[in-house]
PDB file of C-alpha atoms and ligand atoms in Angstrom:
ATOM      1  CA  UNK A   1       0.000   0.000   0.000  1.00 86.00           C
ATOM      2  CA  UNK A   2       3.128   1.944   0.172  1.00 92.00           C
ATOM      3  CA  UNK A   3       2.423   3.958  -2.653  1.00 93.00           C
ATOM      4  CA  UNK A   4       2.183   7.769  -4.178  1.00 93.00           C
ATOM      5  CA  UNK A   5      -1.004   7.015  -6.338  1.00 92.00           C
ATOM      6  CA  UNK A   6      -2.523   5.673  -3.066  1.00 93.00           C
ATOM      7  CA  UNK A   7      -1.614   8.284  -1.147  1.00 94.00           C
ATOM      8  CA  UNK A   8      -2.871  10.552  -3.582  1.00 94.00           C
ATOM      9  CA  UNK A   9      -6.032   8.910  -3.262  1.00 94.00           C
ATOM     10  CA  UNK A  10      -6.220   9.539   0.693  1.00 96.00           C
ATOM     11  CA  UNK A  11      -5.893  12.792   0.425  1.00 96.00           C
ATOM     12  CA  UNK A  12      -7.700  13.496  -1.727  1.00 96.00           C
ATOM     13  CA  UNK A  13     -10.724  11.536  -0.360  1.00 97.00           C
ATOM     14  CA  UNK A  14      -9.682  13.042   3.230  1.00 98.00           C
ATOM     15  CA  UNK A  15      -8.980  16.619   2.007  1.00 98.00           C
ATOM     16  CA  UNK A  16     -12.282  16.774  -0.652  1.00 98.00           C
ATOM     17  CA  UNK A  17     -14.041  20.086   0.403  1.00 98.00           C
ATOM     18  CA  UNK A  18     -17.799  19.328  -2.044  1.00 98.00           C
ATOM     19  CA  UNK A  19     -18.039  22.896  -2.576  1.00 98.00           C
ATOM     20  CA  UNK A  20     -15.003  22.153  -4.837  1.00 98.00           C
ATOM     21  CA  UNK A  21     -15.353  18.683  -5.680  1.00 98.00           C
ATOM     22  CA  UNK A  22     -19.131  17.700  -6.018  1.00 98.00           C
ATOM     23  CA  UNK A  23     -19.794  16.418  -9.518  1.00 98.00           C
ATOM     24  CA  UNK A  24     -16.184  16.557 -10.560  1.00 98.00           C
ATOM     25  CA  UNK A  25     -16.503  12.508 -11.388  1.00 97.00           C
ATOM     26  CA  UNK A  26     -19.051  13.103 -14.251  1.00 98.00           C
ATOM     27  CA  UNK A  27     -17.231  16.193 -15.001  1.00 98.00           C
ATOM     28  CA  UNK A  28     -14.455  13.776 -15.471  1.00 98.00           C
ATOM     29  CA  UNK A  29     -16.537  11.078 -16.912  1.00 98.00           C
ATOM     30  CA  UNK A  30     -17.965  13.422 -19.979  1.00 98.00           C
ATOM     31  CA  UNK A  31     -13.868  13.868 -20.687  1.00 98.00           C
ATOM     32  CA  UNK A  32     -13.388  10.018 -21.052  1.00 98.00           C
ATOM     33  CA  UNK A  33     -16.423   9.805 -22.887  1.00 97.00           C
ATOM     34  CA  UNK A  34     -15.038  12.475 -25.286  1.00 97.00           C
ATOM     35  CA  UNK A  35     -11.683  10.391 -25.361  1.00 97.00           C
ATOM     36  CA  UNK A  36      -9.891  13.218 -23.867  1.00 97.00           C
ATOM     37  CA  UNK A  37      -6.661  12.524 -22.041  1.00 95.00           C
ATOM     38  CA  UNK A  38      -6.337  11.551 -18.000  1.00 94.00           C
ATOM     39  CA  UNK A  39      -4.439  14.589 -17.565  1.00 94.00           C
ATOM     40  CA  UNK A  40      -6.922  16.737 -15.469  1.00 95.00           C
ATOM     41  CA  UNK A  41      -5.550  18.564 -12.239  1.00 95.00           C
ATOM     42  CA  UNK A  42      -5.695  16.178  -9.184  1.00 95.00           C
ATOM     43  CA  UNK A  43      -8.340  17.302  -6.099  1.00 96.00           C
ATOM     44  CA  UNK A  44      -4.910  18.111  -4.148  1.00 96.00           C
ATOM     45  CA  UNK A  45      -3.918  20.555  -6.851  1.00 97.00           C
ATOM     46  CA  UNK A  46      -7.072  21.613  -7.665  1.00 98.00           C
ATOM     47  CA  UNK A  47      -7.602  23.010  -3.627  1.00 98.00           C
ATOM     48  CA  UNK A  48      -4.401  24.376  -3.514  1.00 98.00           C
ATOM     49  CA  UNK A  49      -4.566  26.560  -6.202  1.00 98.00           C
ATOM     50  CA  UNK A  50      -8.043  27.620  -4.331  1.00 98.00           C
ATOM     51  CA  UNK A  51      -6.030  27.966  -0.846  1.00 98.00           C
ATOM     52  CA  UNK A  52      -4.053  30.317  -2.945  1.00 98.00           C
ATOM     53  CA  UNK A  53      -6.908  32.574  -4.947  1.00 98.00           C
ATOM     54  CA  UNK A  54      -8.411  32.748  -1.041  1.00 98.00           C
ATOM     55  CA  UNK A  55      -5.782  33.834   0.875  1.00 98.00           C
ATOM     56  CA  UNK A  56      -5.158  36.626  -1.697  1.00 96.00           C
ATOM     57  CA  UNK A  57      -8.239  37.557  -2.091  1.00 96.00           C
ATOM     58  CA  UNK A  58      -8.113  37.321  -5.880  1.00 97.00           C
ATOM     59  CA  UNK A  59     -11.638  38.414  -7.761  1.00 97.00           C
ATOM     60  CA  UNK A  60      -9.448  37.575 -11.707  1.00 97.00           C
ATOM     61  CA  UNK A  61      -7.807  34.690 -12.917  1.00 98.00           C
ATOM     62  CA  UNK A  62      -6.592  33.748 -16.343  1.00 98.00           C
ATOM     63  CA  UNK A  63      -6.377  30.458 -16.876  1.00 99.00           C
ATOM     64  CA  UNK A  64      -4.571  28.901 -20.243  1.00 99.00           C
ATOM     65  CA  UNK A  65      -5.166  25.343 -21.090  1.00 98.00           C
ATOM     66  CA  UNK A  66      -9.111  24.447 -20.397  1.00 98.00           C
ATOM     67  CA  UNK A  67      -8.997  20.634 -21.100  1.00 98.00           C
ATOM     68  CA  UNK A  68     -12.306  19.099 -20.325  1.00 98.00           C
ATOM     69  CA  UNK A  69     -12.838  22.678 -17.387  1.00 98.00           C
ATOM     70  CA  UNK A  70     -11.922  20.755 -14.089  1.00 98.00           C
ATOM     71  CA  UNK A  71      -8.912  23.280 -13.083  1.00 98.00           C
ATOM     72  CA  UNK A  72     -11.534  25.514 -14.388  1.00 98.00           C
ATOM     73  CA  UNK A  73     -13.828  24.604 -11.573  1.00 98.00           C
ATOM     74  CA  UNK A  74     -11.325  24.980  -8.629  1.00 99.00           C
ATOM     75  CA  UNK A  75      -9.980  28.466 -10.016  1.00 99.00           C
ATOM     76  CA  UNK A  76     -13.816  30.275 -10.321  1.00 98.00           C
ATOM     77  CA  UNK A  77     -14.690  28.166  -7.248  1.00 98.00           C
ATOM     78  CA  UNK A  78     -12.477  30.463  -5.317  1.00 98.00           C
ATOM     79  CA  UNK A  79     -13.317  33.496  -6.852  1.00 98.00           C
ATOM     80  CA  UNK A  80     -16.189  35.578  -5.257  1.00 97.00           C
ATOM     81  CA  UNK A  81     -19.247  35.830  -7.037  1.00 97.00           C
ATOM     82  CA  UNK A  82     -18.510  38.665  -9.321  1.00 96.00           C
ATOM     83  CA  UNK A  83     -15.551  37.520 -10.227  1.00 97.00           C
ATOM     84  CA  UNK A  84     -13.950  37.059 -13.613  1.00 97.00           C
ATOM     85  CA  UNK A  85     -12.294  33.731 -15.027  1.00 98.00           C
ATOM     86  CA  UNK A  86     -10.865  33.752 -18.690  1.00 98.00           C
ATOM     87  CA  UNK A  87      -9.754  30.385 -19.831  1.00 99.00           C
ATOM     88  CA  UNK A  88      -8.244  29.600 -23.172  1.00 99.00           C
ATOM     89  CA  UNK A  89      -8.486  26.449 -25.008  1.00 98.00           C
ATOM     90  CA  UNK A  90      -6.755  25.312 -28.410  1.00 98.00           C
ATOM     91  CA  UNK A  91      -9.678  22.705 -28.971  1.00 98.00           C
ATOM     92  CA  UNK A  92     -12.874  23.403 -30.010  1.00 98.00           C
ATOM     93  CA  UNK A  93     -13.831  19.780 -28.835  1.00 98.00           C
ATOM     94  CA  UNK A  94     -12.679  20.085 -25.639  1.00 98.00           C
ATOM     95  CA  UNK A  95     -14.054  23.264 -24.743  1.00 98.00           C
ATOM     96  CA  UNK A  96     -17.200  21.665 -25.943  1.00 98.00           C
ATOM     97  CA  UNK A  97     -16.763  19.142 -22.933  1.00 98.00           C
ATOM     98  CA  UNK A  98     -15.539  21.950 -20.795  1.00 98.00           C
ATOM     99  CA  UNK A  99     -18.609  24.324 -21.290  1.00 98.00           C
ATOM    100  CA  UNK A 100     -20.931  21.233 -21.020  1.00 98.00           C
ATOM    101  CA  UNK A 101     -18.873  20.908 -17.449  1.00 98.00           C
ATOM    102  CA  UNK A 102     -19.162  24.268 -16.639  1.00 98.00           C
ATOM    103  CA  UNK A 103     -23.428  23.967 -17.136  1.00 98.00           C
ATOM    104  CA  UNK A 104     -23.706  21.087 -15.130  1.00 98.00           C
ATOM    105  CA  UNK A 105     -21.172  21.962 -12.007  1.00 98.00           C
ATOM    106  CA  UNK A 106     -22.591  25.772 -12.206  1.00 98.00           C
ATOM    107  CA  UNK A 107     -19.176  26.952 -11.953  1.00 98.00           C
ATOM    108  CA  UNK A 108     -19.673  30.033 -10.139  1.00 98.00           C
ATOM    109  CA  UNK A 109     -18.483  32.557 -11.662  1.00 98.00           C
ATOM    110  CA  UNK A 110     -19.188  31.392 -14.783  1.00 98.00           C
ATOM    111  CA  UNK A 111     -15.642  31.131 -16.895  1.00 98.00           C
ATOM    112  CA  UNK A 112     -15.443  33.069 -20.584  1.00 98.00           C
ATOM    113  CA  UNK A 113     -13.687  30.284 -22.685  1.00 98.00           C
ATOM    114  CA  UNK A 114     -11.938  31.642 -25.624  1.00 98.00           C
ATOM    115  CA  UNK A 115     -11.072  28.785 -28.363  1.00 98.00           C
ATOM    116  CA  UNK A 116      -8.088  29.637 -30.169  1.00 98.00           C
ATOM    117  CA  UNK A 117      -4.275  28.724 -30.145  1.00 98.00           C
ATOM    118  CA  UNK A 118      -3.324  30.920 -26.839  1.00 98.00           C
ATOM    119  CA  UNK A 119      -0.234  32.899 -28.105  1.00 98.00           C
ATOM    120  CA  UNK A 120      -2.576  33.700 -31.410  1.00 98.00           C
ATOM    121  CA  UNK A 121      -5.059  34.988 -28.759  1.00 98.00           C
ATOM    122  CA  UNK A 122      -3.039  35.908 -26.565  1.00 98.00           C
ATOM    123  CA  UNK A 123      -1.130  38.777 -29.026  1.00 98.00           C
ATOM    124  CA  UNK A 124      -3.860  39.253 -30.277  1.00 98.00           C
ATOM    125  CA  UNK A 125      -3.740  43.390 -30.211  1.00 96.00           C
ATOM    126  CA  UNK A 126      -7.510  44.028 -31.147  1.00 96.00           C
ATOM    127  CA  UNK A 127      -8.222  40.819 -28.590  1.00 97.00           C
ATOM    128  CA  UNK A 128      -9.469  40.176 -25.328  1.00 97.00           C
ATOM    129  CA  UNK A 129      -6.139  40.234 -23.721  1.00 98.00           C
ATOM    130  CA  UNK A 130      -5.149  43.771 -25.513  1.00 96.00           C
ATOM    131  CA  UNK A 131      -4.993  44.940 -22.371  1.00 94.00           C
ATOM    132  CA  UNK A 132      -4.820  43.839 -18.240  1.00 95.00           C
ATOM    133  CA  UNK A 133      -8.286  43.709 -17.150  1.00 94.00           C
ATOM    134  CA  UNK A 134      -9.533  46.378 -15.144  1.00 88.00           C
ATOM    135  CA  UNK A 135      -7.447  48.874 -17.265  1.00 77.00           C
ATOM    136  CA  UNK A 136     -10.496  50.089 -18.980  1.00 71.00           C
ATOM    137  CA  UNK A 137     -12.803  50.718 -15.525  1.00 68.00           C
ATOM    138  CA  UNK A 138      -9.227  52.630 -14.757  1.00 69.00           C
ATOM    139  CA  UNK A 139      -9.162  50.312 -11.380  1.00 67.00           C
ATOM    140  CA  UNK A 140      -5.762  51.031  -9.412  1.00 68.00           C
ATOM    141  CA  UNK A 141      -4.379  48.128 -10.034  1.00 82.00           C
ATOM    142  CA  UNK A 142      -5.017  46.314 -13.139  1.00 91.00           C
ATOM    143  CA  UNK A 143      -4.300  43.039 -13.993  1.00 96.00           C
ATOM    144  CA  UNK A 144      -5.482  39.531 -13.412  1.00 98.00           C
ATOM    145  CA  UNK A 145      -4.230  38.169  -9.804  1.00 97.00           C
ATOM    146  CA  UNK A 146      -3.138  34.803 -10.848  1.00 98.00           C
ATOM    147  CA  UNK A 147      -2.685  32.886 -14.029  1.00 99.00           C
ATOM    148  CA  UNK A 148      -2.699  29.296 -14.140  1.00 99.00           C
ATOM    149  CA  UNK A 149      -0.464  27.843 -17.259  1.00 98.00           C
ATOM    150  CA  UNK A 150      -1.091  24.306 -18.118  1.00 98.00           C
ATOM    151  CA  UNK A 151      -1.397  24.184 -22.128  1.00 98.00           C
ATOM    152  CA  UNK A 152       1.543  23.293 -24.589  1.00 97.00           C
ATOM    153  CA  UNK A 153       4.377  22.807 -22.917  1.00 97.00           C
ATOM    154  CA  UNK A 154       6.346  23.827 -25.788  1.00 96.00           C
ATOM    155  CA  UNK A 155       5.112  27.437 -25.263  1.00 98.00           C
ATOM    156  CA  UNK A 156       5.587  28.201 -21.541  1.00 98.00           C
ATOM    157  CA  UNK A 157       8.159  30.877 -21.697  1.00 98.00           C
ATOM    158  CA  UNK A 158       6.329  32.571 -24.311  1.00 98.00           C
ATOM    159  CA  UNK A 159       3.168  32.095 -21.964  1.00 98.00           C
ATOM    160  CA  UNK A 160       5.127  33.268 -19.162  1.00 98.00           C
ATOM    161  CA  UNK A 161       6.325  36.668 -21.089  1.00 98.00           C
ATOM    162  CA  UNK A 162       1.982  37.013 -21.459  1.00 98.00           C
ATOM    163  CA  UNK A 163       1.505  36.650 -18.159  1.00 98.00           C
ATOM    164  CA  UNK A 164       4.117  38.982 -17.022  1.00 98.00           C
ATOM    165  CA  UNK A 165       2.040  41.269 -19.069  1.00 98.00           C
ATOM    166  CA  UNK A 166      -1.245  40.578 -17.917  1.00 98.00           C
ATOM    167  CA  UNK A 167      -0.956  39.706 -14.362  1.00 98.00           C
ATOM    168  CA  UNK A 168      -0.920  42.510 -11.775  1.00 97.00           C
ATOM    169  CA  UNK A 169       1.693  43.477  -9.684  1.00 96.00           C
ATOM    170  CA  UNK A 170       1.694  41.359  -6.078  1.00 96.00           C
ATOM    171  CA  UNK A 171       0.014  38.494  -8.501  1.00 97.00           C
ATOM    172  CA  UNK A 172       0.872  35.024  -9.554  1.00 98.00           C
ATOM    173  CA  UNK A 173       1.613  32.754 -11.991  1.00 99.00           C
ATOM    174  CA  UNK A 174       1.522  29.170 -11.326  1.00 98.00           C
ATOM    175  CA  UNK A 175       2.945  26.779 -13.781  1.00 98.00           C
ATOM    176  CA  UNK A 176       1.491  23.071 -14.014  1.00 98.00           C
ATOM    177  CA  UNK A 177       4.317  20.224 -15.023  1.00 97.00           C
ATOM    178  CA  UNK A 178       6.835  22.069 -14.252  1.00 98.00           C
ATOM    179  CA  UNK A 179       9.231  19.425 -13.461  1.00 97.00           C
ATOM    180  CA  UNK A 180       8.647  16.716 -16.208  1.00 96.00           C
ATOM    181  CA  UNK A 181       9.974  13.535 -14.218  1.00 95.00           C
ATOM    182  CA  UNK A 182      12.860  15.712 -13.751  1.00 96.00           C
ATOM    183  CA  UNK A 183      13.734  15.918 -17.436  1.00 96.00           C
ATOM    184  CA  UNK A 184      14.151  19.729 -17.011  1.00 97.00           C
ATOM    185  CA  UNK A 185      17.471  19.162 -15.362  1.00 97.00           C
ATOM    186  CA  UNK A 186      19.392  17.666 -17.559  1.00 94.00           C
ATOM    187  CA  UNK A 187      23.001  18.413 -17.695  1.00 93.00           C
ATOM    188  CA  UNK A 188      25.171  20.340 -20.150  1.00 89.00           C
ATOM    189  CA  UNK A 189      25.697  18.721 -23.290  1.00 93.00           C
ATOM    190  CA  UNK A 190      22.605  16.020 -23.046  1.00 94.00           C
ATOM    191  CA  UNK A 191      19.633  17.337 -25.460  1.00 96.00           C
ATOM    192  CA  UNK A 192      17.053  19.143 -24.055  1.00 96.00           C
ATOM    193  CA  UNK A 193      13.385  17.301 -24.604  1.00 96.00           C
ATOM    194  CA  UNK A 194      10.993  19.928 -26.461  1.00 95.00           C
ATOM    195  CA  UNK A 195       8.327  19.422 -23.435  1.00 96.00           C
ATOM    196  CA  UNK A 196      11.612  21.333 -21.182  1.00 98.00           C
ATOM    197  CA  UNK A 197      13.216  24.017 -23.480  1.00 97.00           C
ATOM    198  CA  UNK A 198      10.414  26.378 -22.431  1.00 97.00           C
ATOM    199  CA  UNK A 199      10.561  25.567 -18.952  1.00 98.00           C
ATOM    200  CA  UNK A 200      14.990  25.653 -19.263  1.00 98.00           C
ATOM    201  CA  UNK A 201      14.072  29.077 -20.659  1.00 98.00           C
ATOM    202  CA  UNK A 202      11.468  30.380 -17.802  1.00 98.00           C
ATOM    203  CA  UNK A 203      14.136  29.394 -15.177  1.00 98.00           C
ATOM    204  CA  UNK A 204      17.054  30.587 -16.825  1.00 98.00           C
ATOM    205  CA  UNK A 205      14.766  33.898 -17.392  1.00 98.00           C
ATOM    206  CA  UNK A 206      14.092  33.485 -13.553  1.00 98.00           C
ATOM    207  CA  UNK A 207      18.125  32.813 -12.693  1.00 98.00           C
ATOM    208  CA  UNK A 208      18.943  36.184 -14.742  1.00 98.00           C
ATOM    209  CA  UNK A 209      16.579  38.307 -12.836  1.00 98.00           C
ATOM    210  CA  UNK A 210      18.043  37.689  -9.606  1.00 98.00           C
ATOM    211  CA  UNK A 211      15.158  38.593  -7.924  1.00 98.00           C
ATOM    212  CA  UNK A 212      14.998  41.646  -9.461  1.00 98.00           C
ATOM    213  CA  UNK A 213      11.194  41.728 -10.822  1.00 98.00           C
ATOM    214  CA  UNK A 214       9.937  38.168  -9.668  1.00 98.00           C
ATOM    215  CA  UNK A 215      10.339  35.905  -6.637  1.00 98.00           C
ATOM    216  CA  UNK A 216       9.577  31.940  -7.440  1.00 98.00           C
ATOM    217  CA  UNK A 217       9.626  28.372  -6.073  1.00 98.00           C
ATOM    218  CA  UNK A 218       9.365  25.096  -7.573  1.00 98.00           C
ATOM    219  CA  UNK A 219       7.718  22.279  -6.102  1.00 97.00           C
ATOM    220  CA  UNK A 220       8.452  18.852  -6.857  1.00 97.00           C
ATOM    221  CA  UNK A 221       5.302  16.212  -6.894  1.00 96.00           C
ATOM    222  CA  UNK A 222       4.167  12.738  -7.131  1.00 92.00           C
ATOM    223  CA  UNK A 223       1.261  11.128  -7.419  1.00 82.00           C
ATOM    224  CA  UNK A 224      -1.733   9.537  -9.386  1.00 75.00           C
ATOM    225  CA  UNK A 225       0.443  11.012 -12.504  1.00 74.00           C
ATOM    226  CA  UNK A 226       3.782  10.600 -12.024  1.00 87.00           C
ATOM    227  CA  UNK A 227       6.776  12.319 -10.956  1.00 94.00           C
ATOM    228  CA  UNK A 228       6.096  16.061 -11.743  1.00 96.00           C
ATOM    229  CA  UNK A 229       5.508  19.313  -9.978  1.00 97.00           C
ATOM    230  CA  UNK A 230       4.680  22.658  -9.931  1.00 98.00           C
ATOM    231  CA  UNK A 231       6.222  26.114 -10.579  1.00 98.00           C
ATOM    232  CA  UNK A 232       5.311  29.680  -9.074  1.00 98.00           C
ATOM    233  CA  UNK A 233       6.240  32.525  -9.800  1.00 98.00           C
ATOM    234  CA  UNK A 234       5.126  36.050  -7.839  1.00 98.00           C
ATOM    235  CA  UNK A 235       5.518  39.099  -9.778  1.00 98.00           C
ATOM    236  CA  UNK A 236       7.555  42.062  -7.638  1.00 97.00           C
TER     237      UNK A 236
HETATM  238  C1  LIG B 301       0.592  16.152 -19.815  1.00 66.95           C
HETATM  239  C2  LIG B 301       0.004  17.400 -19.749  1.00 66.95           C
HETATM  240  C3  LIG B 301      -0.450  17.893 -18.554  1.00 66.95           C
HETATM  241  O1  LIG B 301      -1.006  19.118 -18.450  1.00 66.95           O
HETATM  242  C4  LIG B 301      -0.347  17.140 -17.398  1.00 66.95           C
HETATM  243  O2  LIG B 301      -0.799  17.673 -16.242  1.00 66.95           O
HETATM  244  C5  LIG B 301       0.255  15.897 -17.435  1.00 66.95           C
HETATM  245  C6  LIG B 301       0.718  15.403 -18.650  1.00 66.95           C
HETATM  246  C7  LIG B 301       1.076  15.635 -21.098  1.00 66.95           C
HETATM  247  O3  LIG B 301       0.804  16.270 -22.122  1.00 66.95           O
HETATM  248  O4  LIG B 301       1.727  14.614 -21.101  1.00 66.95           O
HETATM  249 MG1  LIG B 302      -1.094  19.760 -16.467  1.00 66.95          MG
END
């Protein structure tokens, strides 16, 4: 029994707060049904990035990489009821499953799905992201409060440069598979998998600052998956 997927499962049965949780295993189902990959956030994720949303108080999130809308569901779950969630998803099918998720969990705020490749979207500059939100109701501080990146992998420092853009100030960015079974570390002169140049290139970003505009961490994970983790990064 001495395992990380079974532990995974205890705490996740013992940590389950139904708020979050309730109907997540037919959100789940509808993405098997709709052949979509096992790659959803697990509950212990899922609540964590809610710990984090609470305890900042954050009202905006930005979300890129919808799958079948389960991360979805933990990020507007923690958002107060006028809230705003923006989540971007490459694949028209799967945003099908997600919005289908969203109607039958009544995800609360109710997340704006944009379908579209997310850098295309992203740079858009007549788009939704033009601009932070808030920067139009000339708020103080405008910008969403977190970001959660879990899309192509390929892409993350170039979805890390749009976050630095769109986040606020005192926000975050939190980075799903971040570690990659720890194929982000390889030494010099052993190629670099294409799932970990964009990660190589976040943390090298992140070694060159020095602390100068962000402050980060980098927690290693195992689990139901397998051995991963999670980055996060809090812009100064
Ligand atoms: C993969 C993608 C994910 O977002 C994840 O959490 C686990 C695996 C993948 O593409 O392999
Ligand atoms: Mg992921």
């Amino acid at each position: 029994w001495l395992t990380a997927a079974g532990t995974e499962a205890y705490l996740s049965r013992k940590l389950a707060n139904p708020e979050y949780t309730k109907g997540l295993d037919a959100a789940q189902e509808r993405a098997d049904e709709a052949g979509m990959p096992r790659i959803a956030v697990p509950e212990t994720l899922g609540q964590m990035l809610a710990v984090l949303l609470k305890s900042m108080r954050a009202e905006r999130v930005l979300e890129i990489g919808t799958l079948a809308g389960i991360s979805t569901h933990y990020l507007a779950t923690a958002l107060p009821a006028h809230g705003q969630i923006d989540t971007i998803e490459a694949s028209p099918e799967h945003a099908k499953v997600a919005q289908a998720n969203f109607l039958a969990l009544d995800t609360c705020p109710f997340p704006t799905t944009h379908v579209g490749q997310a850098l295309k979207l992203l740079r858009d500059p007549n788009g939704a992201f033009k601009e932070p939100p808030g920067t139009v109701e000339g708020l103080p501080e405008p910008g969403y409060d977190l970001a959660f990146v879990d899309a192509n992998k390929d892409e993350y420092f170039q979805y890390f440069k749009e976050c630095m853009r769109l986040v606020r100030k005192g926000g975050v960015i939190v980075f799903d598979n971040a570690i990659r079974n720890g194929r982000i570390a390889v030494p010099d002169g052993i190629k670099v998998d294409s799932d970990c140049v964009g990660l190589r290139e976040l943390y090298d970003w992140i070694e060159k600052d020095a602390g100068k505009t962000v402050l980060a961490s980098a927690i290693q994970t195992v689990g139901d998956k397998s051995w991963d983790g999670f980055a996060i990064v809090y812009k100064l």
